Structure formats: structure tokens, C-alpha cells
Short mmCIF file of C-alpha atoms in Angstrom, two decimals:
data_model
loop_
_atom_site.label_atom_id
_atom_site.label_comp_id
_atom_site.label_asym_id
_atom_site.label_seq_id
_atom_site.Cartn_x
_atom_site.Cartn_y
_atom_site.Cartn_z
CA UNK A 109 -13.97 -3.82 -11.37
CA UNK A 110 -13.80 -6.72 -9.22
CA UNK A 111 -9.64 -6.21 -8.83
CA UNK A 112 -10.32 -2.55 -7.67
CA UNK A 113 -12.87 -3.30 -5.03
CA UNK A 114 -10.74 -6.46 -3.97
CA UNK A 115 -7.95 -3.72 -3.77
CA UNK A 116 -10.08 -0.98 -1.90
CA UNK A 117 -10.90 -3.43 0.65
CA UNK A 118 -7.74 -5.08 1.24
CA UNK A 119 -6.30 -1.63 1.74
CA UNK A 120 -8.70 0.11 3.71
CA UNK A 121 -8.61 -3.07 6.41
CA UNK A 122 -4.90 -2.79 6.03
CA UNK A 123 -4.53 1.40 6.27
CA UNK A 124 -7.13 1.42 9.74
CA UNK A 125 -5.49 3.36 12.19
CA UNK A 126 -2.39 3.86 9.84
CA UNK A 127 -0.35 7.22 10.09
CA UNK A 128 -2.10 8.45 7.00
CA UNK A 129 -5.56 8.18 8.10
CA UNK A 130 -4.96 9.82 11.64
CA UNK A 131 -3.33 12.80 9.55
CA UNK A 132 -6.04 13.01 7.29
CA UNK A 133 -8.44 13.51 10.18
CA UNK A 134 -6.64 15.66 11.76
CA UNK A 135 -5.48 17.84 8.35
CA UNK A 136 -9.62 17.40 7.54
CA UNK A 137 -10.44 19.04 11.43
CA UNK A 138 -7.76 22.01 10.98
CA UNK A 139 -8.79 23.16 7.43
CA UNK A 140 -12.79 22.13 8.19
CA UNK A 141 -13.23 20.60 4.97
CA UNK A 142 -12.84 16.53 5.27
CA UNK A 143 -14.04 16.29 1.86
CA UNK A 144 -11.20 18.12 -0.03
CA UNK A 145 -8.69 17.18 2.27
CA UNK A 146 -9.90 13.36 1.59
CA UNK A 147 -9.19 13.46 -2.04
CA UNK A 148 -6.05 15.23 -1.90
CA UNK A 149 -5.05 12.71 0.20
CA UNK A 150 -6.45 9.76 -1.69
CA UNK A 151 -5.11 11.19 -4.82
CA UNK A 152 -1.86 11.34 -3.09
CA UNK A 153 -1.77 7.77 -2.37
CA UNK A 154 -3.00 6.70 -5.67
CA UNK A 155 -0.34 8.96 -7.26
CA UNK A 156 1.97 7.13 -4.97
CA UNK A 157 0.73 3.61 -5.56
CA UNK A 158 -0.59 3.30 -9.13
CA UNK A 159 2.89 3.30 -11.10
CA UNK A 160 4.11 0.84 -8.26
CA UNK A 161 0.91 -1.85 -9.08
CA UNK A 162 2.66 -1.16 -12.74
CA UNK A 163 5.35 -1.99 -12.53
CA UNK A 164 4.80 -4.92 -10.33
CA UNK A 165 2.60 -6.50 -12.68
CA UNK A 166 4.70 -5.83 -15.67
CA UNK A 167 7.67 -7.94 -13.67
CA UNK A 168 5.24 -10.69 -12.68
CA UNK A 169 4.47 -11.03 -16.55
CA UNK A 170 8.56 -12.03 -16.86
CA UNK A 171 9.34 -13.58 -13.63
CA UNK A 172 7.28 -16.86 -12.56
CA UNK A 173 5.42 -16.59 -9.55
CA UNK A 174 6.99 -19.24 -7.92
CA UNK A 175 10.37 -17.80 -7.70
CA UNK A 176 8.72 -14.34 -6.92
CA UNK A 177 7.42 -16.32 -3.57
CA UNK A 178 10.46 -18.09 -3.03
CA UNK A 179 12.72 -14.74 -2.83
CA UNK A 180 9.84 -13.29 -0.56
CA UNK A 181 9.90 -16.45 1.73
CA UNK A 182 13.74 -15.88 1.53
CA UNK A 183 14.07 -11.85 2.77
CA UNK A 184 11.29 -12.82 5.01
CA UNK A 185 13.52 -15.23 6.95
CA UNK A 186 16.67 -13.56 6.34
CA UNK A 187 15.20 -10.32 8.38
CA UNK A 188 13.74 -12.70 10.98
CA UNK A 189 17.37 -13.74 11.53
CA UNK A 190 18.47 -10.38 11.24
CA UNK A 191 16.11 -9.12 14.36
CA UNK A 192 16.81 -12.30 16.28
CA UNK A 193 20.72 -11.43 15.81
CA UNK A 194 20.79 -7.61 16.75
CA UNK A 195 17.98 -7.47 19.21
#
């Protein structure tokens, strides 16, 4: 329980003011019910994001965390250089 509220949270800070959540209001306002429009949406995203949270923990169960930072550290600096470069 304590993952999935950790998770709710960080996403909800995370999602405000996102794409998503302005077109859920707005899909909510045109049809006039925010309710059913909020769980299609929500089921949407957890359709969407549940096999990914899979999968990702079933990799980090084979490939140390440590190298699993390194690589991100790595990408992250290699598209720093990349935007420096072409802008």
C-alpha cells in the first residue's frame, strides 16, 4: 500500500498541468460528466503504465542497480551534448 500511495503522489505532483489533465477537464466539461470521463481516463493511464512498472521491475531483478544508474547518468549526458551540439 505504501508503494501505491508513494506512486499516486509522485505522479499526481509530476502530471499537474500535464497535457492529460487539461484534456481531461476539458473532455469532463464537453460530455458534463467529470466522473466517468475521470476513470476512463485514469484507467487509460493505468492500462498504459501498469505492464511498463512490470516490466521494469522484472529487469531491475537481473540488472544491478548500479549499472541501471550508470547508463541513465550516461543518455542523460549524451543528450545534454546532443542539445548543446544542434541548438
Amino acid at each position: 500500500m505504501e508503494v501505491f500511495l508513494t506512486s499516486t503522489v509522485t505522479v499526481t505532483l509530476a502530471e499537474i498541468g500535464d497535457k492529460t489533465q487539461i484534456a481531461t477537464v476539458l473532455l469532463g466539461a464537453q460530455y458534463q460528466s467529470v466522473l466517468w470521463v475521470t476513470i476512463g481516463t485514469t484507467v487509460g493511464m493505468l492500462l498504459a503504465n501498469v505492464p511498463v512498472i512490470y516490466a521494469g521491475n522484472a529487469l531491475l531483478k537481473r540488472i544491478p542497480m548500479a549499472k541501471v544508474r550508470m547508463l541513465a547518468a550516461i543518455v542523460f549526458v549524451a543528450l545534454g551534448c546532443y542539445g548543446l551540439v544542434t541548438s
